[in-house]
Amino acid sequence: MARTSSASKQDQKQRIADLREKINDCYVSTITDIERYAKEIIELATAVKDRNAEGLAFLDLSFYHCSSTNEYKKSLDCAQRGIDLLSGAQRTYYLPYYHLNRGRCFQFMGDQIRAQEEYLDAISILEKRKNRTVEETRWMGSSYYNAYILFNQGGMEFSREDFLEKAYLLYQQIDDKPGLSNCYNSYASIHYKKKELPETLENLEQAYKLSSEMQAYTHMSIFSANIGLVHAQLGDVSKFREYFELCSKHTRKTKSRFHEAHMNGQMGEALFFLGMYDESLERLATAEEIFSELGAKSSLTEILRKRSEIYALQDNYRLAYEYHTRYAELIRERFNEEKATAIMRARMVYEIEEKENEAAILKEKNEEIQQYMNKLQASNNELQQFAYVVSHDLREPLRTISTYIKLLEKNMTGRLDREEQEFIDFVVNGTRNMNELISDLLTFSKISYITETEQVGLQQLVQSTANEIVLHYLPAKDPVIHIGKLPVIEANRTHMKQLFGNLISNAIKYNKHVQPEISIQCEDTGKMYTITVSDNGIGIAPEFRERVFQIFQRLHSKADYHGTGVGLAICKKIVDNMGGQITLRGNNRKGSDFIFTLPK
């Protein structure tokens, strides 16, 4: 409780200092006590008008709400309020800690772009400081460590193990046992992905030992769950139960819903390895409920994927497909949210630039805009890498569903009634459609990363591509394709095949004639070649001619025309990357003319 009004100002300041020491101790032990100490400091600091003490207490509350109650928006509000109250040297000193706290919140919320920016801002500030304090070294280690975790979520190909090594060395400098224990846990994760279970267990036990010495219950909760999971994989049921009992005990002390969800998720995974599928699903359902409440989308996606996999193994293909669909939708939602954030930030930069008029200020702002553009480009690259990895990961449960439903159909030949056959056809068609969508998404995400070019003779390439497509549509349709003289250009051969293949295929597919007619002509227009792909198909209304180039945009139902809505978006991205433009117009055959330019 705060002192009475008769207490001297000096006594109140001393009480603030005492509480400050208590909070520092809480960071490595009982995080749950931070709240009451910080609130008392705020009350006292308000009374003595010490804005710096009040601001620092709000930063403590930011850490508490992120790590204990998992109220991430509340944590962000406290962080902002704290940094706004701080001033002078105190504000400068604690600025990287402010960025670190915000980064943690955004990471738990699944906003990887903003989390990345916050961690890199913290690192940038701290790298410039000489003779860093123990506290600053700890912040820097945490920023590098969390950035490593962030990049590692994209898969081993995007991992930044150099960040992990820097974090380990920084923690080692100050003998920070909780930080070192985190690093050992991550080294264990690296071995785990390589299926090196003895090495995994060795690192996890070292992590648990260090955290136990500090009574760091949040760390002990995570590490004991991870150890229990490895013992389950090794088939040691006794050790599995022993460590999950310890995990349950530690988790109760953290009072953290996130740690409760993590425990249930790991236990669900462990029970899966032990073949106890029903019990596994119960634990995963609990983890799913909590992660959903917390808005922890990154953790939730893995739970949905695992549930889909287990349902497939239980031959419950309806639920397997349902959870796989939810998994795919959540991945897409996260992708769209991060893309929207990147676009919003680009717009803000543009508005700032527009308001600056003086030459000196304009020059300064142009430099800032370039930095933002670099960040935006890096973020966009991360999004495309993310889509590439996701496209691969989505295929694993989908392949399982497809294989088992085909086996089921084969084994039940002649024994299925009409309704049962329709149900199986629904699953088969659904998995095929999803696989096509994943393939197109993978193609779309890879376009910017494939930069190898060569001299490509378009005449031969387009002719062979057209022949392949015509064979696919025979005998239902007998297309006639007129190919004019086409040039040799510097381009990526695969991209050219995709570009012309998509346009020719669409011209045949969206065509009611038994004998579709397609014309491909090229005109030399100076620095560029202008190529026109013309058809006598169903045409596209003027109001939809820009929309068709957007990803996932369809003008017709799947019942009328099969497709994913990605093909023309791929065409546009290929042409854009080469510095050209693509448009479309109607023609006198009531079909469409797709007109695009390619550099010489």
Coordinates of C-alpha atoms in Angstrom, one line a residue:
M1 CA 0.0 0.0 0.0
A2 CA 1.1 3.6 -0.6
R3 CA 2.2 5.7 2.4
T4 CA -0.3 8.0 4.1
S5 CA -0.4 11.7 3.2
S6 CA 1.8 12.5 6.3
A7 CA 4.7 10.5 4.9
S8 CA 7.5 12.7 3.8
K9 CA 8.4 13.1 0.1
Q10 CA 11.7 11.5 0.8
D11 CA 10.1 8.4 2.3
Q12 CA 7.9 8.0 -0.7
K13 CA 11.0 8.3 -3.0
Q14 CA 12.8 5.7 -0.9
R15 CA 9.7 3.4 -1.1
I16 CA 9.8 3.8 -4.9
A17 CA 13.4 2.7 -5.0
D18 CA 12.7 -0.3 -2.8
L19 CA 9.8 -1.4 -5.0
R20 CA 12.1 -0.9 -8.1
E21 CA 14.5 -3.5 -6.6
K22 CA 11.6 -5.9 -6.0
I23 CA 10.5 -5.6 -9.6
N24 CA 14.0 -6.3 -10.9
D25 CA 14.0 -9.5 -8.9
C26 CA 10.6 -10.4 -10.3
Y27 CA 11.9 -10.4 -13.8
V28 CA 13.7 -13.7 -13.3
S29 CA 11.3 -15.3 -10.8
T30 CA 7.7 -14.4 -9.9
I31 CA 6.5 -12.3 -12.8
T32 CA 3.0 -12.2 -11.3
D33 CA 4.2 -9.9 -8.5
I34 CA 5.2 -7.2 -10.9
E35 CA 1.7 -5.8 -11.2
R36 CA 1.1 -4.9 -7.6
Y37 CA 4.6 -3.4 -7.2
A38 CA 4.3 -1.4 -10.4
K39 CA 0.8 -0.1 -9.5
E40 CA 2.1 1.1 -6.1
I41 CA 5.0 2.9 -7.8
I42 CA 2.6 4.6 -10.1
E43 CA 0.5 5.8 -7.2
L44 CA 3.5 7.1 -5.3
A45 CA 5.2 8.6 -8.4
T46 CA 2.0 10.5 -9.2
A47 CA 1.9 11.9 -5.6
V48 CA 5.6 13.1 -5.8
K49 CA 5.2 14.1 -9.5
D50 CA 8.0 11.8 -10.6
R51 CA 7.1 11.2 -14.3
N52 CA 10.2 9.1 -15.0
A53 CA 9.4 6.6 -12.1
E54 CA 5.8 6.5 -13.3
G55 CA 6.8 5.9 -16.9
L56 CA 9.2 3.1 -16.0
A57 CA 6.5 1.4 -13.9
F58 CA 4.2 1.4 -17.0
L59 CA 7.0 -0.3 -19.0
D60 CA 7.1 -2.9 -16.2
L61 CA 3.4 -3.4 -16.6
S62 CA 3.8 -3.7 -20.3
F63 CA 6.2 -6.7 -19.7
Y64 CA 3.8 -8.2 -17.2
H65 CA 0.7 -8.0 -19.4
C66 CA 2.6 -9.5 -22.3
S67 CA 4.3 -12.3 -20.4
S68 CA 1.8 -13.2 -17.6
T69 CA -1.8 -12.2 -18.5
N70 CA -1.1 -12.3 -22.3
E71 CA -3.2 -9.1 -22.8
Y72 CA -1.1 -7.9 -25.8
K73 CA -3.1 -4.8 -26.7
K74 CA -3.0 -3.7 -23.0
S75 CA 0.7 -4.3 -23.0
L76 CA 1.2 -2.1 -26.0
D77 CA -0.9 0.6 -24.4
C78 CA 1.2 0.5 -21.3
A79 CA 4.5 0.6 -23.3
Q80 CA 3.3 3.7 -25.2
R81 CA 2.1 5.4 -22.0
G82 CA 5.5 4.6 -20.3
I83 CA 7.7 6.0 -23.1
D84 CA 5.5 9.1 -23.3
L85 CA 6.0 9.8 -19.6
L86 CA 9.8 9.3 -19.7
S87 CA 12.0 12.2 -20.6
G88 CA 15.6 13.2 -21.0
A89 CA 18.3 10.6 -20.3
Q90 CA 15.8 8.2 -18.9
R91 CA 13.8 8.1 -22.1
T92 CA 16.9 7.7 -24.2
Y93 CA 18.1 4.8 -22.0
Y94 CA 14.8 2.9 -21.9
L95 CA 13.9 3.4 -25.6
P96 CA 15.3 0.0 -26.8
Y97 CA 13.4 -1.7 -23.9
Y98 CA 10.2 0.0 -25.2
H99 CA 10.9 -1.4 -28.7
L100 CA 11.7 -4.9 -27.2
N101 CA 8.4 -5.0 -25.3
R102 CA 6.4 -3.9 -28.4
G103 CA 8.2 -6.6 -30.5
R104 CA 7.2 -9.3 -28.1
C105 CA 3.6 -8.3 -28.3
F106 CA 3.5 -8.1 -32.0
Q107 CA 5.2 -11.5 -32.3
F108 CA 2.7 -13.2 -30.0
M109 CA -0.1 -11.5 -32.0
G110 CA 1.3 -13.0 -35.2
D111 CA 2.2 -9.6 -36.7
Q112 CA 5.7 -10.6 -37.9
I113 CA 6.5 -7.5 -39.9
R114 CA 6.0 -5.1 -37.0
A115 CA 7.7 -7.4 -34.6
Q116 CA 10.7 -7.6 -36.9
E117 CA 10.9 -3.8 -37.1
E118 CA 10.7 -3.3 -33.3
Y119 CA 13.5 -5.8 -32.7
L120 CA 15.7 -4.4 -35.3
D121 CA 15.1 -0.9 -33.9
A122 CA 16.1 -2.0 -30.5
I123 CA 19.3 -3.7 -31.8
S124 CA 20.2 -0.7 -33.9
I125 CA 20.0 1.6 -30.9
L126 CA 22.0 -0.7 -28.6
E127 CA 24.7 -1.6 -31.2
K128 CA 25.7 2.1 -31.1
R129 CA 26.1 2.3 -27.3
K130 CA 29.6 1.8 -25.9
N131 CA 30.2 0.3 -22.4
R132 CA 26.7 -1.2 -22.2
T133 CA 25.2 -1.9 -18.8
V134 CA 24.2 -5.4 -17.8
E135 CA 20.6 -4.4 -18.3
E136 CA 21.3 -3.1 -21.8
T137 CA 23.3 -6.2 -22.7
R138 CA 20.3 -8.3 -21.6
W139 CA 17.9 -6.3 -23.8
M140 CA 20.3 -6.7 -26.7
G141 CA 20.5 -10.4 -26.2
S142 CA 16.7 -10.7 -25.9
S143 CA 16.2 -8.7 -29.1
Y144 CA 18.6 -10.9 -31.0
Y145 CA 17.1 -14.0 -29.5
N146 CA 13.5 -13.0 -30.3
A147 CA 14.5 -11.9 -33.8
Y148 CA 16.0 -15.4 -34.3
I149 CA 12.7 -17.0 -33.2
L150 CA 10.8 -14.8 -35.6
F151 CA 12.9 -15.7 -38.6
N152 CA 13.0 -19.4 -37.6
Q153 CA 9.2 -19.5 -37.8
G154 CA 9.5 -19.3 -41.6
G155 CA 11.4 -22.6 -41.7
M156 CA 15.0 -23.8 -41.6
E157 CA 15.8 -22.1 -45.0
F158 CA 15.1 -18.6 -43.4
S159 CA 16.7 -19.3 -40.0
R160 CA 19.1 -16.7 -38.7
E161 CA 21.4 -18.9 -36.5
D162 CA 23.8 -16.0 -36.4
F163 CA 21.2 -14.1 -34.3
L164 CA 21.0 -17.0 -31.9
E165 CA 24.8 -17.1 -31.6
K166 CA 25.0 -13.4 -30.9
A167 CA 22.3 -13.7 -28.2
Y168 CA 24.1 -16.6 -26.6
L169 CA 27.4 -14.7 -26.4
L170 CA 25.7 -11.6 -25.0
Y171 CA 23.9 -13.6 -22.3
Q172 CA 27.2 -15.4 -21.6
Q173 CA 28.9 -12.0 -21.0
I174 CA 26.6 -11.2 -18.1
D175 CA 25.9 -14.8 -17.0
D176 CA 22.2 -14.3 -17.7
K177 CA 20.9 -17.8 -16.9
P178 CA 17.3 -17.3 -18.1
G179 CA 18.7 -16.0 -21.4
L180 CA 21.2 -18.8 -21.7
S181 CA 18.5 -21.3 -20.9
N182 CA 16.4 -19.9 -23.8
C183 CA 19.4 -20.3 -26.2
Y184 CA 19.9 -24.0 -25.1
N185 CA 16.2 -24.5 -25.8
S186 CA 16.6 -23.2 -29.3
Y187 CA 19.7 -25.3 -29.9
A188 CA 17.6 -28.2 -28.8
S189 CA 15.0 -27.2 -31.4
I190 CA 17.6 -27.2 -34.1
H191 CA 18.6 -30.8 -33.2
Y192 CA 15.0 -31.7 -32.9
K193 CA 14.2 -30.6 -36.5
K194 CA 17.2 -32.8 -37.6
K195 CA 15.7 -35.7 -35.6
E196 CA 18.7 -35.8 -33.3
L197 CA 16.8 -36.7 -30.1
P198 CA 19.7 -37.4 -27.7
E199 CA 21.3 -34.0 -28.5
T200 CA 17.9 -32.4 -28.2
L201 CA 17.4 -33.9 -24.8
E202 CA 20.9 -32.8 -23.7
N203 CA 20.3 -29.2 -24.5
L204 CA 16.8 -29.2 -23.0
E205 CA 18.1 -30.6 -19.7
Q206 CA 20.7 -27.9 -19.6
A207 CA 18.1 -25.3 -20.2
Y208 CA 15.8 -26.7 -17.5
K209 CA 18.8 -26.8 -15.0
L210 CA 19.7 -23.2 -15.5
S211 CA 16.1 -21.9 -15.2
S212 CA 15.6 -24.1 -12.1
E213 CA 18.5 -22.4 -10.4
M214 CA 16.8 -19.1 -10.9
Q215 CA 13.3 -20.4 -10.2
A216 CA 12.2 -18.9 -13.5
Y217 CA 8.8 -20.6 -13.7
T218 CA 7.9 -19.3 -17.2
H219 CA 11.0 -20.9 -18.6
M220 CA 10.6 -24.0 -16.5
S221 CA 7.1 -24.5 -17.8
I222 CA 8.2 -24.4 -21.4
F223 CA 11.3 -26.5 -21.0
S224 CA 9.7 -29.3 -18.9
A225 CA 6.9 -29.6 -21.6
N226 CA 9.6 -29.8 -24.3
I227 CA 11.5 -32.5 -22.4
G228 CA 8.3 -34.5 -21.9
L229 CA 7.6 -34.3 -25.6
V230 CA 11.0 -35.8 -26.5
H231 CA 10.6 -38.6 -23.9
A232 CA 7.3 -39.4 -25.5
Q233 CA 9.0 -39.7 -28.9
L234 CA 11.6 -42.0 -27.3
G235 CA 8.8 -44.1 -25.9
D236 CA 9.6 -43.4 -22.3
V237 CA 6.0 -43.0 -20.9
S238 CA 7.2 -42.7 -17.3
K239 CA 9.5 -39.8 -18.0
F240 CA 6.8 -38.3 -20.3
R241 CA 4.4 -38.2 -17.4
E242 CA 7.0 -37.0 -14.9
Y243 CA 7.9 -34.0 -16.9
F244 CA 4.4 -33.0 -17.8
E245 CA 3.4 -33.2 -14.1
L246 CA 6.3 -30.8 -13.5
C247 CA 5.1 -28.6 -16.3
S248 CA 1.6 -28.4 -14.9
K249 CA 3.0 -27.4 -11.5
H250 CA 5.2 -24.6 -13.0
T251 CA 2.5 -23.4 -15.4
R252 CA 0.1 -22.9 -12.4
K253 CA 2.7 -20.6 -10.8
T254 CA 3.0 -18.5 -14.0
K255 CA -0.8 -17.9 -14.1
S256 CA -0.2 -17.4 -17.8
R257 CA -2.9 -18.6 -20.3
F258 CA -0.3 -18.7 -23.1
H259 CA 1.9 -21.1 -21.1
E260 CA -1.2 -23.2 -20.3
A261 CA -1.9 -23.4 -24.0
H262 CA 1.7 -24.2 -24.8
M263 CA 1.6 -27.1 -22.2
N264 CA -1.6 -28.5 -23.7
G265 CA -0.2 -28.2 -27.3
Q266 CA 3.0 -30.0 -26.4
M267 CA 1.1 -32.7 -24.4
G268 CA -1.2 -33.2 -27.4
E269 CA 1.9 -33.6 -29.6
A270 CA 3.4 -36.1 -27.2
L271 CA 0.2 -38.2 -26.9
F272 CA 0.2 -38.2 -30.7
F273 CA 3.6 -39.8 -30.8
L274 CA 2.4 -42.4 -28.2
G275 CA -0.5 -43.3 -30.5
M276 CA -3.1 -42.0 -28.0
Y277 CA -5.0 -40.0 -30.6
D278 CA -8.2 -39.3 -28.7
E279 CA -6.3 -37.9 -25.7
S280 CA -4.1 -36.0 -28.0
L281 CA -7.1 -34.3 -29.7
E282 CA -8.5 -33.3 -26.3
R283 CA -5.3 -31.5 -25.3
L284 CA -5.0 -29.9 -28.7
A285 CA -8.6 -28.7 -28.5
T286 CA -7.8 -27.0 -25.2
A287 CA -4.7 -25.3 -26.7
E288 CA -6.8 -24.2 -29.7
E289 CA -9.4 -22.6 -27.5
I290 CA -6.8 -20.6 -25.4
F291 CA -4.7 -19.5 -28.4
S292 CA -7.9 -18.4 -30.1
E293 CA -8.9 -16.3 -27.0
L294 CA -5.4 -14.7 -26.9
G295 CA -5.3 -14.0 -30.6
A296 CA -2.0 -15.9 -30.9
K297 CA -2.4 -16.8 -34.6
S298 CA 1.1 -18.1 -35.1
S299 CA 0.7 -20.7 -32.4
L300 CA -2.9 -21.5 -33.5
T301 CA -1.9 -22.4 -37.0
E302 CA 0.3 -25.3 -35.8
I303 CA -2.5 -26.6 -33.6
L304 CA -5.0 -26.7 -36.5
R305 CA -2.5 -28.4 -38.8
K306 CA -1.8 -31.1 -36.2
R307 CA -5.5 -31.7 -35.6
S308 CA -6.1 -32.2 -39.3
E309 CA -3.2 -34.7 -39.5
I310 CA -4.6 -36.8 -36.6
Y311 CA -8.2 -36.8 -38.0
A312 CA -6.8 -38.1 -41.3
L313 CA -5.0 -40.9 -39.4
Q314 CA -8.3 -41.8 -37.7
D315 CA -10.0 -41.9 -41.2
N316 CA -12.2 -39.0 -40.2
Y317 CA -11.7 -37.2 -43.5
R318 CA -14.5 -34.8 -43.0
L319 CA -12.9 -33.2 -39.9
A320 CA -9.5 -33.6 -41.4
Y321 CA -10.6 -31.5 -44.4
E322 CA -12.4 -29.0 -42.2
Y323 CA -9.3 -28.4 -40.0
H324 CA -7.0 -28.2 -43.0
T325 CA -9.3 -25.6 -44.5
R326 CA -9.3 -23.6 -41.3
Y327 CA -5.5 -23.9 -41.2
A328 CA -5.2 -22.6 -44.8
E329 CA -7.7 -19.8 -44.2
L330 CA -5.7 -18.6 -41.1
I331 CA -2.5 -18.7 -43.1
R332 CA -4.1 -16.6 -45.8
E333 CA -5.6 -14.2 -43.2
R334 CA -2.1 -13.6 -41.6
F335 CA -0.6 -13.1 -45.1
N336 CA -3.3 -10.5 -46.0
E337 CA -3.0 -8.7 -42.7
E338 CA 0.8 -8.4 -43.0
K339 CA 0.4 -7.2 -46.6
A340 CA -2.2 -4.6 -45.6
T341 CA 0.2 -3.3 -42.9
A342 CA 3.0 -3.0 -45.4
I343 CA 0.8 -1.1 -47.8
M344 CA -0.5 1.2 -45.0
R345 CA 3.0 2.1 -44.0
A346 CA 4.0 2.9 -47.6
R347 CA 1.0 5.2 -47.8
M348 CA 2.0 7.0 -44.6
V349 CA 5.5 7.5 -45.9
Y350 CA 4.0 9.0 -49.1
E351 CA 1.8 11.4 -47.2
I352 CA 4.8 12.6 -45.1
E353 CA 6.8 13.2 -48.2
E354 CA 3.9 15.2 -49.8
K355 CA 3.8 17.6 -46.8
E356 CA 7.4 18.5 -46.9
N357 CA 8.2 21.6 -49.1
E358 CA 11.5 23.1 -48.2
A359 CA 14.5 21.8 -50.1
A360 CA 16.6 20.9 -47.1
I361 CA 13.7 19.1 -45.4
L362 CA 12.8 17.4 -48.7
K363 CA 16.3 16.0 -49.0
E364 CA 16.2 14.6 -45.4
K365 CA 12.8 13.1 -45.9
N366 CA 13.8 11.5 -49.2
E367 CA 16.6 9.6 -47.3
E368 CA 14.0 8.5 -44.7
I369 CA 11.6 7.4 -47.4
Q370 CA 14.4 5.3 -49.0
Q371 CA 15.0 3.6 -45.7
Y372 CA 11.3 2.9 -45.4
M373 CA 11.2 1.5 -48.9
N374 CA 14.1 -0.8 -48.1
K375 CA 12.2 -2.0 -45.0
L376 CA 9.0 -2.4 -47.1
Q377 CA 10.9 -4.4 -49.7
A378 CA 12.4 -6.6 -47.0
S379 CA 9.0 -7.1 -45.5
N380 CA 7.5 -7.9 -48.9
N381 CA 10.3 -10.5 -49.5
E382 CA 9.5 -12.0 -46.1
L383 CA 5.8 -12.3 -47.1
Q384 CA 6.7 -14.0 -50.3
Q385 CA 9.0 -16.4 -48.5
F386 CA 6.3 -17.0 -46.0
A387 CA 3.8 -17.9 -48.8
Y388 CA 6.4 -20.2 -50.4
V389 CA 7.0 -22.1 -47.1
V390 CA 3.3 -22.2 -46.3
S391 CA 2.5 -23.6 -49.8
H392 CA 4.9 -26.5 -49.1
D393 CA 3.6 -27.1 -45.6
L394 CA -0.1 -27.1 -46.7
R395 CA 0.6 -30.0 -49.1
E396 CA 1.5 -32.6 -46.4
P397 CA -1.9 -33.0 -44.7
L398 CA -3.6 -32.6 -48.1
R399 CA -1.6 -35.4 -49.6
T400 CA -2.5 -37.6 -46.6
I401 CA -6.2 -36.9 -47.1
S402 CA -6.0 -37.5 -50.8
T403 CA -4.1 -40.8 -50.4
Y404 CA -6.4 -42.2 -47.8
I405 CA -9.7 -41.2 -49.6
K406 CA -8.5 -43.0 -52.7
L407 CA -7.6 -46.1 -50.8
L408 CA -11.0 -46.0 -49.2
E409 CA -12.7 -45.6 -52.5
K410 CA -10.8 -48.5 -54.0
N411 CA -11.5 -50.8 -51.0
M412 CA -15.2 -49.9 -51.1
T413 CA -15.7 -50.4 -54.8
G414 CA -19.2 -51.8 -55.5
R415 CA -20.3 -51.3 -51.8
L416 CA -21.0 -47.6 -51.8
D417 CA -24.5 -46.2 -52.3
R418 CA -25.0 -43.1 -54.4
E419 CA -24.9 -40.7 -51.5
E420 CA -21.7 -42.2 -50.1
Q421 CA -20.1 -42.0 -53.5
E422 CA -21.1 -38.3 -53.8
F423 CA -19.5 -37.7 -50.4
I424 CA -16.2 -39.3 -51.6
D425 CA -16.3 -37.3 -54.8
F426 CA -16.7 -34.2 -52.8
V427 CA -13.6 -34.9 -50.8
V428 CA -11.6 -35.9 -53.9
N429 CA -12.6 -32.7 -55.8
G430 CA -11.9 -30.6 -52.7
T431 CA -8.4 -31.9 -52.3
R432 CA -7.7 -31.5 -56.0
N433 CA -9.0 -27.9 -56.0
M434 CA -6.9 -27.1 -52.9
N435 CA -3.8 -28.7 -54.5
E436 CA -4.3 -26.6 -57.6
L437 CA -4.7 -23.5 -55.5
I438 CA -1.5 -24.3 -53.5
S439 CA 0.4 -24.9 -56.7
D440 CA -0.7 -21.5 -58.1
L441 CA 0.0 -19.8 -54.9
L442 CA 3.5 -21.3 -54.9
T443 CA 4.1 -20.2 -58.5
F444 CA 2.9 -16.7 -57.6
S445 CA 5.2 -16.4 -54.6
K446 CA 8.3 -17.7 -56.4
I447 CA 8.1 -15.3 -59.4
S448 CA 10.2 -12.5 -57.7
Y449 CA 12.8 -15.0 -56.5
I450 CA 13.6 -16.6 -59.9
T451 CA 15.9 -14.1 -61.6
E452 CA 17.9 -16.3 -64.0
T453 CA 17.5 -15.2 -67.6
E454 CA 18.6 -16.5 -70.9
Q455 CA 18.0 -15.9 -74.6
V456 CA 14.5 -17.3 -75.2
G457 CA 13.1 -17.9 -78.7
L458 CA 9.4 -17.2 -78.2
Q459 CA 8.5 -18.7 -81.6
Q460 CA 9.5 -22.2 -80.6
L461 CA 8.4 -21.9 -76.9
V462 CA 4.9 -20.6 -77.7
Q463 CA 4.4 -23.3 -80.4
S464 CA 5.4 -26.2 -78.1
T465 CA 3.3 -24.7 -75.2
A466 CA 0.3 -24.4 -77.5
N467 CA 0.7 -28.0 -78.7
E468 CA 0.7 -29.3 -75.2
I469 CA -2.4 -27.3 -74.2
V470 CA -4.3 -28.3 -77.4
L471 CA -3.7 -32.0 -76.6
H472 CA -5.1 -31.5 -73.2
Y473 CA -8.4 -30.2 -74.5
L474 CA -8.9 -32.8 -77.3
P475 CA -11.4 -34.2 -78.3
A476 CA -13.9 -32.0 -76.4
K477 CA -12.5 -28.9 -78.1
D478 CA -10.4 -28.6 -81.2
P479 CA -8.7 -25.2 -80.9
V480 CA -7.1 -23.4 -83.8
I481 CA -4.1 -21.2 -82.9
H482 CA -2.5 -18.8 -85.3
I483 CA 1.0 -17.8 -84.2
G484 CA 2.7 -14.8 -86.0
K485 CA 6.4 -14.1 -86.1
L486 CA 7.7 -13.9 -82.5
P487 CA 11.2 -12.5 -81.4
V488 CA 14.0 -13.8 -79.3
I489 CA 14.2 -12.0 -75.9
E490 CA 16.2 -12.0 -72.7
A491 CA 13.9 -13.6 -70.2
N492 CA 13.3 -16.5 -67.8
R493 CA 12.2 -19.5 -69.8
T494 CA 9.8 -20.9 -67.1
H495 CA 8.1 -17.5 -66.7
M496 CA 7.5 -17.2 -70.4
K497 CA 6.0 -20.7 -70.6
Q498 CA 3.7 -19.8 -67.6
L499 CA 2.7 -16.4 -69.2
F500 CA 1.7 -17.7 -72.6
G501 CA 0.4 -21.0 -71.2
N502 CA -2.0 -19.2 -68.9
L503 CA -3.3 -16.9 -71.6
I504 CA -3.8 -19.7 -74.2
S505 CA -5.4 -22.0 -71.7
N506 CA -7.8 -19.3 -70.6
A507 CA -8.7 -18.5 -74.2
I508 CA -9.8 -22.1 -74.7
K509 CA -11.4 -22.7 -71.3
Y510 CA -13.5 -19.5 -71.3
N511 CA -14.9 -20.2 -74.8
K512 CA -18.2 -21.7 -75.8
H513 CA -17.1 -22.6 -79.3
V514 CA -16.3 -26.2 -80.2
Q515 CA -13.3 -24.8 -82.2
P516 CA -11.9 -21.8 -80.3
E517 CA -9.7 -19.5 -82.4
I518 CA -6.7 -17.8 -80.9
S519 CA -4.3 -15.4 -82.6
I520 CA -0.8 -14.4 -81.2
Q521 CA 0.9 -11.5 -82.9
C522 CA 3.9 -9.3 -82.1
E523 CA 4.8 -5.7 -83.0
D524 CA 8.1 -3.9 -82.6
T525 CA 7.3 -0.6 -80.8
G526 CA 10.8 0.7 -80.2
K527 CA 12.3 -0.3 -76.8
M528 CA 9.6 -2.9 -76.3
Y529 CA 7.8 -5.6 -78.1
T530 CA 4.0 -5.4 -77.9
I531 CA 2.4 -8.9 -78.0
T532 CA -1.4 -9.4 -78.5
V533 CA -3.2 -12.7 -77.6
S534 CA -6.6 -12.5 -79.1
D535 CA -9.5 -15.0 -78.8
N536 CA -13.2 -15.5 -79.7
G537 CA -14.2 -16.5 -76.2
I538 CA -16.9 -15.2 -73.8
G539 CA -15.2 -11.8 -73.3
I540 CA -14.9 -9.7 -70.2
A541 CA -17.1 -6.8 -69.4
P542 CA -15.3 -3.4 -69.2
E543 CA -15.9 -2.9 -65.4
F544 CA -14.1 -6.2 -64.6
R545 CA -11.0 -5.7 -66.8
E546 CA -8.7 -4.4 -64.1
R547 CA -10.1 -6.7 -61.4
V548 CA -9.2 -10.0 -63.3
F549 CA -5.5 -9.3 -62.7
Q550 CA -5.9 -9.4 -58.9
I551 CA -5.1 -12.6 -57.1
F552 CA -8.0 -14.9 -56.1
Q553 CA -10.5 -12.8 -58.2
R554 CA -13.0 -14.9 -60.2
L555 CA -15.8 -13.6 -62.4
H556 CA -17.6 -16.9 -62.8
S557 CA -18.6 -19.7 -60.3
K558 CA -16.5 -22.9 -60.1
A559 CA -19.6 -24.8 -61.3
D560 CA -19.4 -22.9 -64.6
Y561 CA -15.6 -22.7 -65.2
H562 CA -12.9 -24.6 -63.1
G563 CA -10.0 -22.5 -61.9
T564 CA -8.2 -20.9 -58.9
G565 CA -8.4 -17.2 -59.7
V566 CA -4.5 -16.9 -59.7
G567 CA -3.6 -17.4 -63.3
L568 CA -3.9 -13.8 -64.6
A569 CA -2.4 -12.5 -61.4
I570 CA 0.7 -14.7 -62.3
C571 CA 0.7 -13.2 -65.8
K572 CA 0.6 -9.7 -64.5
K573 CA 3.4 -10.3 -62.0
I574 CA 5.7 -11.8 -64.6
V575 CA 5.1 -8.9 -67.0
D576 CA 5.5 -6.3 -64.2
N577 CA 8.8 -7.9 -63.0
M578 CA 10.2 -7.5 -66.6
G579 CA 9.2 -3.8 -66.6
G580 CA 6.3 -4.3 -69.0
Q581 CA 2.5 -3.7 -68.7
I582 CA -0.5 -5.9 -69.4
T583 CA -4.0 -4.8 -70.3
L584 CA -7.1 -6.2 -72.0
R585 CA -9.8 -5.0 -74.3
G586 CA -12.8 -6.5 -76.1
N587 CA -12.6 -7.3 -79.8
N588 CA -15.1 -7.6 -82.8
R589 CA -15.4 -11.4 -82.2
K590 CA -16.9 -10.7 -78.8
G591 CA -13.8 -12.2 -77.2
S592 CA -10.8 -10.6 -75.5
D593 CA -7.4 -9.2 -76.6
F594 CA -4.7 -9.4 -73.9
I595 CA -2.0 -6.9 -74.8
F596 CA 1.4 -6.9 -73.0
T597 CA 4.8 -5.4 -73.5
L598 CA 8.2 -7.1 -73.0
P599 CA 11.6 -5.5 -73.2
K600 CA 13.9 -6.3 -76.1

